[in-house]
Coordinates of C-alpha atoms in Angstrom, one line a residue:
M1 CA 11.9 11.4 -4.6
E2 CA 8.5 12.6 -3.5
K3 CA 6.4 13.9 -6.3
K4 CA 5.8 17.6 -6.4
I5 CA 2.2 18.9 -6.1
I6 CA 1.0 21.7 -8.3
L7 CA -1.8 23.3 -6.3
D8 CA -4.5 23.7 -9.0
G9 CA -6.8 26.6 -8.0
I10 CA -9.1 25.9 -10.9
V11 CA -9.8 22.4 -9.6
V12 CA -10.3 23.7 -6.0
A13 CA -12.6 26.5 -7.2
K14 CA -14.8 24.0 -9.2
H15 CA -15.0 21.9 -6.1
V16 CA -16.2 24.9 -4.0
K17 CA -18.8 25.9 -6.6
D18 CA -20.1 22.4 -7.1
Q19 CA -20.7 22.2 -3.3
L20 CA -22.7 25.5 -3.5
K21 CA -25.1 24.4 -6.2
N22 CA -27.5 22.4 -4.0
R23 CA -27.4 25.1 -1.4
I24 CA -28.4 27.7 -3.9
E25 CA -31.3 25.5 -5.3
E26 CA -32.5 25.0 -1.7
L27 CA -32.6 28.7 -1.1
K28 CA -34.4 29.3 -4.4
G29 CA -37.0 26.7 -3.3
K30 CA -37.7 29.1 -0.4
D31 CA -37.9 32.1 -2.7
V32 CA -34.5 33.4 -1.7
V33 CA -32.0 34.3 -4.5
P34 CA -28.5 34.9 -3.1
C35 CA -27.5 38.4 -4.1
L36 CA -24.1 40.1 -4.2
A37 CA -24.0 43.9 -4.8
T38 CA -20.7 45.1 -6.3
I39 CA -19.9 48.8 -6.2
L40 CA -17.4 50.2 -8.7
V41 CA -16.4 53.9 -8.4
G42 CA -14.7 55.4 -11.4
D43 CA -13.4 54.0 -14.6
D44 CA -10.3 52.0 -13.7
P45 CA -10.0 49.3 -16.5
S46 CA -8.6 46.6 -14.2
S47 CA -11.3 47.2 -11.6
E48 CA -13.9 47.1 -14.3
T49 CA -12.5 43.7 -15.4
Y50 CA -12.4 42.3 -11.9
V51 CA -16.0 43.4 -11.2
R52 CA -17.2 41.9 -14.5
M53 CA -15.4 38.6 -13.7
K54 CA -17.0 38.5 -10.2
G55 CA -20.5 39.2 -11.7
N56 CA -20.1 36.6 -14.4
A57 CA -19.0 34.0 -11.8
C58 CA -22.1 34.8 -9.7
E59 CA -24.5 34.5 -12.7
K60 CA -23.0 31.2 -13.8
L61 CA -23.8 29.7 -10.4
G62 CA -27.3 31.3 -10.1
I63 CA -26.3 34.1 -7.7
L64 CA -27.8 37.5 -8.5
S65 CA -25.2 40.1 -9.3
K66 CA -26.3 43.6 -8.6
R67 CA -23.8 45.9 -10.2
I68 CA -23.5 49.6 -9.2
H69 CA -21.2 51.8 -11.2
M70 CA -20.7 55.2 -9.7
S71 CA -18.9 58.2 -11.3
K72 CA -15.3 59.0 -10.6
D73 CA -16.5 62.3 -9.1
T74 CA -18.6 60.5 -6.4
T75 CA -17.9 61.9 -2.9
T76 CA -17.3 59.9 0.2
Q77 CA -20.8 60.9 1.5
E78 CA -22.5 59.8 -1.7
L79 CA -20.7 56.4 -1.5
L80 CA -21.7 56.0 2.2
L81 CA -25.3 56.7 1.3
K82 CA -25.2 54.1 -1.4
I83 CA -23.7 51.5 1.0
A84 CA -26.4 52.4 3.6
E85 CA -29.1 51.8 1.0
L86 CA -27.6 48.4 0.2
N87 CA -27.3 47.6 3.9
D88 CA -31.1 48.3 4.2
D89 CA -32.0 46.2 1.2
P90 CA -33.2 42.7 2.4
S91 CA -32.7 41.3 -1.1
V92 CA -28.9 42.0 -0.9
H93 CA -26.9 39.5 1.1
G94 CA -23.3 40.6 0.3
I95 CA -21.7 43.9 -0.5
L96 CA -18.3 44.3 -2.3
L97 CA -16.7 47.7 -2.8
Q98 CA -14.1 47.3 -5.5
H99 CA -10.6 48.5 -4.4
P100 CA -9.1 51.0 -5.2
V101 CA -11.6 53.9 -5.1
P102 CA -10.6 57.3 -6.5
G103 CA -8.0 59.0 -4.2
H104 CA -10.4 61.7 -2.9
I105 CA -12.7 59.1 -1.3
D106 CA -12.1 57.9 2.3
E107 CA -11.9 54.2 1.4
R108 CA -11.5 53.0 4.9
K109 CA -14.6 54.9 6.0
A110 CA -16.5 53.4 3.1
F111 CA -15.4 49.8 4.0
E112 CA -16.4 50.4 7.6
A113 CA -19.9 51.4 6.5
I114 CA -20.6 47.9 5.2
A115 CA -22.8 46.0 7.6
I116 CA -20.9 43.1 9.2
E117 CA -23.5 40.5 8.1
K118 CA -23.0 41.7 4.5
D119 CA -19.2 42.0 4.6
V120 CA -18.6 38.9 2.5
D121 CA -15.3 40.3 1.2
G122 CA -13.9 40.6 4.7
V123 CA -12.9 44.3 4.5
T124 CA -14.2 45.7 7.8
S125 CA -12.1 46.1 10.9
L126 CA -14.8 44.2 12.8
G127 CA -14.6 41.3 10.3
Y128 CA -10.8 41.3 10.7
G129 CA -11.1 41.3 14.5
Q130 CA -13.5 38.4 14.4
T131 CA -11.2 36.5 12.0
A132 CA -8.2 37.0 14.4
F133 CA -10.3 35.8 17.3
G134 CA -11.2 32.7 15.4
F135 CA -14.9 33.2 14.9
G136 CA -15.1 35.4 11.8
E137 CA -17.5 34.0 9.3
Y138 CA -16.3 35.9 6.3
P139 CA -12.5 36.3 6.3
S140 CA -10.9 38.3 3.5
C141 CA -11.4 36.2 0.4
T142 CA -7.8 35.7 -0.6
P143 CA -6.7 34.4 2.8
A144 CA -9.8 32.2 2.9
A145 CA -8.8 30.9 -0.5
I146 CA -5.3 30.0 0.7
L147 CA -6.7 27.9 3.5
E148 CA -9.3 26.3 1.2
I149 CA -6.4 25.2 -1.1
M150 CA -4.5 23.8 1.9
D151 CA -7.6 21.9 3.0
F152 CA -8.4 20.5 -0.4
Y153 CA -4.9 19.1 -0.7
K154 CA -4.8 18.1 2.9
L155 CA -1.8 20.3 3.8
N156 CA -1.8 20.7 7.6
A157 CA -0.4 23.9 9.0
E158 CA -0.3 22.6 12.6
G159 CA 3.2 22.8 14.1
M160 CA 4.6 24.3 10.8
H161 CA 6.6 27.5 10.6
A162 CA 4.7 29.8 8.2
V163 CA 6.4 32.9 6.8
V164 CA 4.0 35.4 5.3
V165 CA 5.7 38.1 3.2
G166 CA 3.4 41.1 3.2
R167 CA 1.2 42.7 5.9
S168 CA -1.7 44.3 4.0
P169 CA -5.0 44.5 6.0
I170 CA -6.9 42.3 3.6
L171 CA -4.2 39.7 2.8
G172 CA -1.0 39.5 4.9
K173 CA -2.4 40.3 8.3
P174 CA -5.6 38.1 8.1
V175 CA -3.8 35.1 6.5
S176 CA -1.2 35.3 9.4
A177 CA -4.1 35.2 11.9
L178 CA -5.8 32.3 10.1
L179 CA -2.6 30.3 10.1
L180 CA -2.0 31.1 13.7
N181 CA -5.5 29.8 14.5
R182 CA -4.5 26.6 12.7
N183 CA -1.6 26.2 15.2
A184 CA 1.2 27.3 12.8
T185 CA 4.0 29.4 14.1
V186 CA 3.8 32.5 12.0
T187 CA 6.4 35.1 11.1
T188 CA 5.0 38.1 9.2
C189 CA 7.6 39.9 7.1
H190 CA 7.4 43.4 5.5
S191 CA 9.5 46.1 3.9
Y192 CA 11.3 46.8 7.2
T193 CA 12.2 43.1 7.8
Q194 CA 16.0 42.4 7.8
N195 CA 17.6 39.3 6.4
L196 CA 14.4 38.3 4.6
P197 CA 15.9 35.5 2.5
Q198 CA 17.2 33.8 5.7
I199 CA 13.8 34.1 7.4
V200 CA 12.0 32.7 4.3
K201 CA 14.5 29.8 4.2
Q202 CA 13.3 28.7 7.6
A203 CA 9.7 28.4 6.4
D204 CA 7.7 25.2 6.0
I205 CA 5.0 27.3 4.4
V206 CA 5.6 30.5 2.5
V207 CA 2.8 32.9 1.6
A208 CA 3.9 35.4 -1.0
A209 CA 1.7 38.5 -0.6
V210 CA 4.0 41.4 -1.3
G211 CA 2.7 42.7 -4.6
K212 CA 6.1 42.6 -6.4
P213 CA 6.7 40.3 -9.4
N214 CA 9.1 37.4 -9.0
F215 CA 10.1 38.9 -5.6
I216 CA 10.7 35.6 -3.8
K217 CA 13.5 33.6 -5.2
G218 CA 14.0 29.8 -5.4
E219 CA 17.2 30.0 -3.4
W220 CA 15.2 31.4 -0.5
I221 CA 13.0 28.3 -0.3
K222 CA 13.7 25.4 2.0
E223 CA 13.7 22.0 0.3
G224 CA 10.2 20.5 0.6
A225 CA 8.4 23.8 1.6
I226 CA 4.9 24.7 0.5
V227 CA 4.7 27.9 -1.5
L228 CA 1.3 29.8 -1.8
D229 CA 1.6 32.7 -4.2
A230 CA -1.1 35.2 -3.7
G231 CA 0.5 37.8 -6.0
Y232 CA -0.8 38.8 -9.3
N233 CA 1.2 41.2 -11.4
E234 CA 1.2 42.5 -14.9
G235 CA 1.9 39.8 -17.4
N236 CA 0.4 37.0 -15.3
I237 CA 3.3 36.9 -12.9
G238 CA 3.2 36.0 -9.3
D239 CA 5.2 37.3 -6.3
A240 CA 7.3 34.2 -6.3
E241 CA 9.7 33.2 -9.1
Y242 CA 7.8 30.1 -10.1
D243 CA 10.4 28.0 -11.9
S244 CA 13.1 28.4 -9.4
C245 CA 10.7 28.0 -6.4
L246 CA 9.3 24.9 -8.0
E247 CA 12.7 23.2 -7.9
K248 CA 12.8 23.4 -4.1
A249 CA 9.1 23.3 -3.1
F250 CA 7.1 20.2 -2.3
A251 CA 3.8 22.0 -3.3
I252 CA 3.3 25.3 -5.1
T253 CA 0.4 27.4 -6.5
P254 CA 0.9 28.5 -10.2
V255 CA 0.1 32.1 -11.4
P256 CA -2.4 32.3 -13.0
G257 CA -4.6 29.4 -12.0
G258 CA -3.7 29.2 -8.3
V259 CA -5.0 31.3 -5.6
G260 CA -7.0 33.7 -7.9
P261 CA -9.8 31.4 -9.0
V262 CA -10.3 30.2 -5.4
T263 CA -10.6 33.8 -4.2
I264 CA -13.6 34.4 -6.4
S265 CA -15.2 31.1 -5.3
M266 CA -14.8 32.1 -1.7
L267 CA -16.7 35.3 -2.4
L268 CA -19.5 33.2 -3.8
K269 CA -19.4 30.8 -0.8
H270 CA -19.6 33.7 1.6
T271 CA -22.5 35.3 -0.3
V272 CA -24.4 32.0 -0.2
H273 CA -23.7 31.6 3.5
A274 CA -24.9 35.2 4.2
S275 CA -28.1 34.5 2.3
E276 CA -28.7 31.3 4.4
K277 CA -28.1 33.2 7.6
S278 CA -30.6 35.9 6.6
L279 CA -33.2 33.3 5.8
K280 CA -32.6 31.4 9.0
Y281 CA -33.0 34.7 11.0
R282 CA -36.2 35.5 9.1
E283 CA -37.6 32.1 9.7
S284 CA -36.7 32.2 13.4
I285 CA -38.9 35.3 14.0
N286 CA -41.5 34.3 11.4
S287 CA -41.2 37.7 9.8
P288 CA -39.7 39.2 6.6
F289 CA -37.8 41.7 8.6
I290 CA -34.0 41.4 8.2
P291 CA -31.7 43.2 10.7
K292 CA -29.6 46.1 9.6

């Protein structure tokens, strides 16, 4: 019997970060410190925790973390002005607006205000379009993490049937596009999908991205399938029922310690890449000017 693979996101994240260290040192040798600006609007405790985790991950690697905390009473216009200010700041290479923002703010309008060259979290519609067309440089970080895990463990999507359960604009839809670009046959399922268990049972690759704890059951999984659980629910529970899915799967991500750590490492990777691009542009015109 073939040995099962537990897809260890902590190991993959360390590998990604180790590869970034020399690149960061090289940038610093040219007086460039990669910088990620994070914007938190309001006082949501979970969001505060996520922003702190991302900031700490930056600082451990030598990336500057510029943290902006705005009041819960912030208006859409005030948030747009702050984003414009960061777009114009040549020392900032990536901008992350923590989701969700308070309900009175037009979140989509705020996301769209982020300059494409600084959209390291892959939240703009332009970034999504570029990802779908196959030339996006900063896909949404969780979809990028899923592919990074597959690459690290040499799991080839080509010719495989991938079933993505979930169609959110920053997870289900972009990961479907990325897998399609890897020559997988992709079925994207959602709340209106009929006979979901039967569809999942056809999958060589299952991406759980529905946001419901233990939603995908082991009896839905085809023997020898790959299960990539991008869910994270209260109590450290994924979207796939881990123990029952493990019985059937050839490879599976745990929760926690699977996709999550790699998602953060992809944010760091995108920020470093964005800083390298800004430096390259600056050098190409022999000027400190950086485009907006």
